Tab-separated table of C-alpha atoms in Angstrom:
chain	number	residue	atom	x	y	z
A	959	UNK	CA	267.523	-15.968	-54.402
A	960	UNK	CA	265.574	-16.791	-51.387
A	961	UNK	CA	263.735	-20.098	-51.779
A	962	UNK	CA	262.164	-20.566	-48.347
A	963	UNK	CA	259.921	-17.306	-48.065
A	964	UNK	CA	256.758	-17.724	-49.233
A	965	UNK	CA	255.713	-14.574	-51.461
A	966	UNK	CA	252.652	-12.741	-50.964
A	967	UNK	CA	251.426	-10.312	-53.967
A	968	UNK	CA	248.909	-7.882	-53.671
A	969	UNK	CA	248.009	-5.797	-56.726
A	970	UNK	CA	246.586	-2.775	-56.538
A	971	UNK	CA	244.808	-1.376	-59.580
A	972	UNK	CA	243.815	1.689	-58.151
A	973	UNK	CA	241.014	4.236	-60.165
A	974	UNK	CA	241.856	1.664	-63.357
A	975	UNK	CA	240.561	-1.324	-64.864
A	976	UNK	CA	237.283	-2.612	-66.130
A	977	UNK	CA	235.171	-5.843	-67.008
A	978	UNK	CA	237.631	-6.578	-69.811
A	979	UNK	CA	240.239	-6.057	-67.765
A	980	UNK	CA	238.817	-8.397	-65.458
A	981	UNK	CA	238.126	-11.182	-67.757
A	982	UNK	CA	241.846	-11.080	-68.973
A	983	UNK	CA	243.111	-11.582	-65.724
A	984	UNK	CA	240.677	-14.579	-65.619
A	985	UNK	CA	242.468	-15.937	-68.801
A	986	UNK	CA	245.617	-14.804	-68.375
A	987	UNK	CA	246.572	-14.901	-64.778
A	988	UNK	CA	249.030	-17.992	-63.709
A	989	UNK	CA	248.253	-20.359	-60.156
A	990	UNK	CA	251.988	-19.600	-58.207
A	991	UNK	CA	253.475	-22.510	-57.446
A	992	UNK	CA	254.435	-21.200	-53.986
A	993	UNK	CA	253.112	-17.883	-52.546
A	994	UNK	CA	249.551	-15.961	-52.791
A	995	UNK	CA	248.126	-13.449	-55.182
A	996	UNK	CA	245.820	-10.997	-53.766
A	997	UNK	CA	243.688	-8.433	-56.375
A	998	UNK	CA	242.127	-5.183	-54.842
A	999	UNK	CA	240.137	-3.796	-57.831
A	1000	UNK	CA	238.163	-0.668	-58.116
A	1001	UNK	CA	235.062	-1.546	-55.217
A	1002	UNK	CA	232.734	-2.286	-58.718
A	1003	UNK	CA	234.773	-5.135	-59.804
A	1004	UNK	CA	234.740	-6.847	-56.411
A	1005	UNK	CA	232.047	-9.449	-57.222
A	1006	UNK	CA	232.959	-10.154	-60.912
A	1007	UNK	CA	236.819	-11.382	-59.906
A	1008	UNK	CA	235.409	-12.844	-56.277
A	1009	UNK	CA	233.011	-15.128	-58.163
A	1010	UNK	CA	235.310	-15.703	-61.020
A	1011	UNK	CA	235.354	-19.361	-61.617
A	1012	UNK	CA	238.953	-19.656	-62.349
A	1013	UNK	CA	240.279	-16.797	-60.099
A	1014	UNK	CA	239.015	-17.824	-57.208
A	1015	UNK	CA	240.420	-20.881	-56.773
A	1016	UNK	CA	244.195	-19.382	-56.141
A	1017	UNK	CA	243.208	-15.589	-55.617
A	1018	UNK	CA	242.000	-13.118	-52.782
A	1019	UNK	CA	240.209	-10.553	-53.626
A	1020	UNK	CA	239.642	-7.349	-51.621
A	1021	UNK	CA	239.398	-3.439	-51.661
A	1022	UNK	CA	241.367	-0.200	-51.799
A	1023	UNK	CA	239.410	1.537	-49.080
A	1024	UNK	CA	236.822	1.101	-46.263
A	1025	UNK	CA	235.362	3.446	-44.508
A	1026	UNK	CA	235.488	3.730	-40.244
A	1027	UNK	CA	231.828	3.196	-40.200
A	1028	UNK	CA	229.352	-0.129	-40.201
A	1029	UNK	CA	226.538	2.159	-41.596
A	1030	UNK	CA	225.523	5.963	-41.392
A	1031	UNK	CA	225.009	8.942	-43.027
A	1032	UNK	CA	228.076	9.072	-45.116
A	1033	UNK	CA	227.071	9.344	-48.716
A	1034	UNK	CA	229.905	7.585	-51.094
A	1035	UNK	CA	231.717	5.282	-48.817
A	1036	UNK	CA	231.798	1.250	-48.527
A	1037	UNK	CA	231.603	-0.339	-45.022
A	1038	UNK	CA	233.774	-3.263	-44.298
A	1039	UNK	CA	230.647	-5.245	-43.714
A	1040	UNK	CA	229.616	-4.875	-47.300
A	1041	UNK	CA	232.903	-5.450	-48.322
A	1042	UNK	CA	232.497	-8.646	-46.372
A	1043	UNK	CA	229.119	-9.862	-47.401
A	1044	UNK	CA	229.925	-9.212	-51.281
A	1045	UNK	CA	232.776	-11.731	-51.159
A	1046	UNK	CA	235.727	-9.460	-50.221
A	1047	UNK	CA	238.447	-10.436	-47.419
A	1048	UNK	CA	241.076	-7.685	-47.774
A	1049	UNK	CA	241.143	-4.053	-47.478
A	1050	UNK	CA	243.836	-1.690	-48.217
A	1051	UNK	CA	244.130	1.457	-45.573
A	1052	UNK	CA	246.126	4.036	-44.783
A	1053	UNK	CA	247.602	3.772	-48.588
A	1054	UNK	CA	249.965	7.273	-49.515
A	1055	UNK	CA	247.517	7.998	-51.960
A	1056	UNK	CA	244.513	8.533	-49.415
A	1057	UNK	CA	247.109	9.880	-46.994
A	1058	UNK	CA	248.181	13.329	-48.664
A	1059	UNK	CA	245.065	13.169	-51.525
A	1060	UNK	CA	242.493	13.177	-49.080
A	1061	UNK	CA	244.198	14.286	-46.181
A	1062	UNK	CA	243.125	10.651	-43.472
A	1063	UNK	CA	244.848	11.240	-40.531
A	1064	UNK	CA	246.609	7.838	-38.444
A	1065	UNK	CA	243.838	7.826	-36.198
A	1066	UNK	CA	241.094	8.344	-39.017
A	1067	UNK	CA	242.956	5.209	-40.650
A	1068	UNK	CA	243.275	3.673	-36.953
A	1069	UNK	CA	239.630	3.713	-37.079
A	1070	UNK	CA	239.354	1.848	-40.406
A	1071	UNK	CA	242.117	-0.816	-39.695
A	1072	UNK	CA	238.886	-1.328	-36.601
A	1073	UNK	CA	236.415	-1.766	-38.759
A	1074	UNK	CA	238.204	-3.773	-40.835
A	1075	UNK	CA	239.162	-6.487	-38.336
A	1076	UNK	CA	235.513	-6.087	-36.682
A	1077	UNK	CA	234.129	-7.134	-40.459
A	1078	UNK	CA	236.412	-10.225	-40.565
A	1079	UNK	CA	239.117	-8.517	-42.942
A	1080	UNK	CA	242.188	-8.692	-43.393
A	1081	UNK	CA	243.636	-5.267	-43.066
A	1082	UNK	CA	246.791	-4.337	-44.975
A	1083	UNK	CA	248.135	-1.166	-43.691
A	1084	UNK	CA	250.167	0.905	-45.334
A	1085	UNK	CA	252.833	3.293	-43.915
A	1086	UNK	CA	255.508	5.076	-44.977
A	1087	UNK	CA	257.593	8.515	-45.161
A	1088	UNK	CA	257.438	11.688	-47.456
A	1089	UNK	CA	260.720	12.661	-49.146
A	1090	UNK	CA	260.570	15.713	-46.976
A	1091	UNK	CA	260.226	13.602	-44.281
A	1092	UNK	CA	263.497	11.096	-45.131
A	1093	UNK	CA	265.737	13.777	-46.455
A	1094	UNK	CA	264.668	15.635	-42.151
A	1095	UNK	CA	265.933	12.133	-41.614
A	1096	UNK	CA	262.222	11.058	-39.645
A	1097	UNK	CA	261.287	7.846	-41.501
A	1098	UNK	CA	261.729	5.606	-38.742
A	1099	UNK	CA	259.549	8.051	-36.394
A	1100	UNK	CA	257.165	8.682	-38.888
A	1101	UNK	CA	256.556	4.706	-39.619
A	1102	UNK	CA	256.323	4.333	-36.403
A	1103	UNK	CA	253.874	7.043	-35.578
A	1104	UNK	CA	251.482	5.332	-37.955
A	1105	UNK	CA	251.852	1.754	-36.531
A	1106	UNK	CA	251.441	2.471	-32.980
A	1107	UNK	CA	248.680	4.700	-33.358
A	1108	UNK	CA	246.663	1.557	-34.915
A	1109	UNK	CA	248.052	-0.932	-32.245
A	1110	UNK	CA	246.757	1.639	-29.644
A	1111	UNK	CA	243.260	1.521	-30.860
A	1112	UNK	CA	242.879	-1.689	-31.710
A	1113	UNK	CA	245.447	-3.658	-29.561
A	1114	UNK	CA	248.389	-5.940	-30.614
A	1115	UNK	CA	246.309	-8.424	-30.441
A	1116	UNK	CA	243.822	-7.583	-33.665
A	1117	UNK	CA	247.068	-6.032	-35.269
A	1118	UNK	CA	248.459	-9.861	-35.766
A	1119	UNK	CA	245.342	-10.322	-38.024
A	1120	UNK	CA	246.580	-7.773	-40.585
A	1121	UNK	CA	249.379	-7.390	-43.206
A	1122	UNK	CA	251.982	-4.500	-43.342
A	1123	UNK	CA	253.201	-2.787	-46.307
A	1124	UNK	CA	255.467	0.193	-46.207
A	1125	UNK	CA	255.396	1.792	-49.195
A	1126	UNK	CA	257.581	5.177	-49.170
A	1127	UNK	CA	255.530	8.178	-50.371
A	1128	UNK	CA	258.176	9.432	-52.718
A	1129	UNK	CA	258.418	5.873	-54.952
A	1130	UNK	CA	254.603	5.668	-55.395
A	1131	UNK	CA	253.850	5.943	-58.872
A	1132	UNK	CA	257.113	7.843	-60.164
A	1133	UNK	CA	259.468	4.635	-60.990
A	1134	UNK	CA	261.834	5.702	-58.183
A	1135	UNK	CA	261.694	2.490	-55.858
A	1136	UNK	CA	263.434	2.538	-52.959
A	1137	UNK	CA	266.678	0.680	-52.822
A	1138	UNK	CA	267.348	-3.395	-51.282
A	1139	UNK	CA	268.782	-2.268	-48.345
A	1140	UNK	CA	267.240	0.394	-47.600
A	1141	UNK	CA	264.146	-1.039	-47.932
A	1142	UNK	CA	265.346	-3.540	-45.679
A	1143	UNK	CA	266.246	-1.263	-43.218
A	1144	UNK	CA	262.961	-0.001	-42.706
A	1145	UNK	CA	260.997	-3.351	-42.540
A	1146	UNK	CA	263.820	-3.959	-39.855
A	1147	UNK	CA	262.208	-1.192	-38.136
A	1148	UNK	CA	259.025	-2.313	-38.710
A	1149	UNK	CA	259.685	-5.190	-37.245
A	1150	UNK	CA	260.938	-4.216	-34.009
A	1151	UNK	CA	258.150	-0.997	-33.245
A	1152	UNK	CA	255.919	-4.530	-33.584
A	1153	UNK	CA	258.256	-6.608	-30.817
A	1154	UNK	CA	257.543	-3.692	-28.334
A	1155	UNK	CA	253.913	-4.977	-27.903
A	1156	UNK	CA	254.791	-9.470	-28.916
A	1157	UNK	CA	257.453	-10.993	-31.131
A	1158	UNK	CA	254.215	-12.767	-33.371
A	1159	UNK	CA	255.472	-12.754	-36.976
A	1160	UNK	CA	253.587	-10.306	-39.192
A	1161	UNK	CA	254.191	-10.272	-43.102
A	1162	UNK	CA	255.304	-6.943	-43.885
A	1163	UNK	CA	255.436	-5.897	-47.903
A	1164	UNK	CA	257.327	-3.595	-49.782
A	1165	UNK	CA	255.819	-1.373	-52.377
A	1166	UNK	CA	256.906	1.577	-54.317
A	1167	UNK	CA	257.736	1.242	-58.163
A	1168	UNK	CA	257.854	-2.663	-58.371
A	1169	UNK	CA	258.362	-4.578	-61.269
A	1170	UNK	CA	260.272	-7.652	-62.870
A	1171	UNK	CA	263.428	-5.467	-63.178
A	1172	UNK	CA	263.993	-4.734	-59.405
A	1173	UNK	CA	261.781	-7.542	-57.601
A	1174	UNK	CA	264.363	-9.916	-57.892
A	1175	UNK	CA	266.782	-8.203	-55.524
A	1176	UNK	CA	263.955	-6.934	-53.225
A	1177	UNK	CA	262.686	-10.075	-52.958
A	1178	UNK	CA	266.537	-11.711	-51.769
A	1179	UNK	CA	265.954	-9.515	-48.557
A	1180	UNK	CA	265.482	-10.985	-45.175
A	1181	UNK	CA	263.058	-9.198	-44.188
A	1182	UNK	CA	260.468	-8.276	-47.050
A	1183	UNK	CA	257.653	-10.704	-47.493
A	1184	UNK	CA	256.111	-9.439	-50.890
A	1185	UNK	CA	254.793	-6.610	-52.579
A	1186	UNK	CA	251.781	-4.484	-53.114
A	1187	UNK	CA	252.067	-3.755	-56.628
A	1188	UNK	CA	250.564	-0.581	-57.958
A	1189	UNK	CA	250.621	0.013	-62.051
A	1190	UNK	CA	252.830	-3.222	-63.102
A	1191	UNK	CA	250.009	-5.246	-61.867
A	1192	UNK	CA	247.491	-4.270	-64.394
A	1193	UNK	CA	248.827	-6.196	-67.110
A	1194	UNK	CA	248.476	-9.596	-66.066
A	1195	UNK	CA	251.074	-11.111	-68.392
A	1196	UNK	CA	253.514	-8.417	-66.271
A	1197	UNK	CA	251.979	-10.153	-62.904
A	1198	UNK	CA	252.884	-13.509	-63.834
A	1199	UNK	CA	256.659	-11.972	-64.961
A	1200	UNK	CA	257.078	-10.889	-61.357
A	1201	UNK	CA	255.574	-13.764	-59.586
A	1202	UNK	CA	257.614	-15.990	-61.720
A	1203	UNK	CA	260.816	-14.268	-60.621
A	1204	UNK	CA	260.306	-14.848	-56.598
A	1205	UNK	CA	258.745	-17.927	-56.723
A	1206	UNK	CA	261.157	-19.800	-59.155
């Protein structure tokens, strides 16, 4: 297993959780010896795990969503400013889920990876393919579709402030992760749309079905520099199983 990466984890617990749920990640969540552990709650929870006493000595904690806005007229949504000021550092955009749910195009996300950076956070930008789409055989134009239509409105420059995670549509949420090498392959990809525009590293995640059973062998790939971790990170005694296995 690959001992010289250093792992970052983001969990992602979605429309789930709650105060209890909170406080038993507090008790129950382990320090990594080597590597980070991010948390993106539900937008309520922000403050309770970002003031945590214990948590936030070892963990980030950030959101699932901004909106492309500072402030406006735009009943429901959470600027990255707020995000910001209430202790957050992270936001998760373009996810799959906001992708075909609510229909955000790449430049609708493009404009949220903006605001993001503009608030001082750290942007983790999801891409990835349909099945439809890799079966047609278009997942490297697809990914790449989505990355360069951030880098072209915010510039390569802001993009080296954010995190990557591909996360293939058709492995969100059904158990069907996508295999080692293939996705290797695609963070290969990744990685060069990014050397177009500068060779800076950028960590680029995998998720899509994680858990202890398969993050072993994900993790022994060159190329893939953690995970964002959908329903196997809301169990925090699961957490520290798959943290244990890449950072052992």
């Amino acid at each position: 297993m690959n001992q010289i990466k250093t792992p970052l984890i983001v969990a992602n617990w979605k429309m789930n959780g709650n105060q209890l749920l909170c406080r038993q990640f507090s008790e129950t969540l382990e320090c990594p010896a080597n590597g980070e552990v991010w948390i993106a709650p539900p937008s309520l929870y922000l403050e309770t795990l970002a003031v945590d006493k214990k948590l936030r000595n070892f963990v980030r904690v950030g959101v699932q969503n901004v909106y492309g806005k500072s402030s406006g007229a735009y009943t429901g949504e959470v600027a990255a400013t707020m995000v910001r000021e209430s202790g957050g550092t992270f936001a998760i955009v373009g996810h799959s889920e906001r992708r075909t749910q609510f229909n955000e195009s790449d430049s609708f996300i493009a404009q949220k990876f903006y605001a993001s950076i503009e608030a001082d956070l750290i942007p983790i930008l999801c891409v990835g393919e349909s099945l439809e789409e890799r079966e047609a055989g278009l997942t490297y134009a697809v990914v790449e579709q989505q990355l360069t239509e951030v880098i072209d409105t915010s510039g390569i420059k802001y993009f080296h402030k954010s995190v990557v995670a591909y996360e293939p549509v058709w492995a969100i949420g059904t158990g069907k992760a996508a295999s080692p090498v293939n996705a290797e392959e695609v963070h290969v990809h990744i990685r060069q749309v990014i050397a177009k525009y500068d060779d800076q590293f950028i960590p680029i995640l995998y998720g899509g079905s994680v858990n202890e059973n398969n993050v072993g062998e994900l993790w022994e790939q060159h190329n893939i520099d953690g995970f964002l971790i959908g329903g196997a990170s809301l169990n925090p005694h699961t957490l520290n199983s798959i943290i244990g296995e890449i950072t052992r």
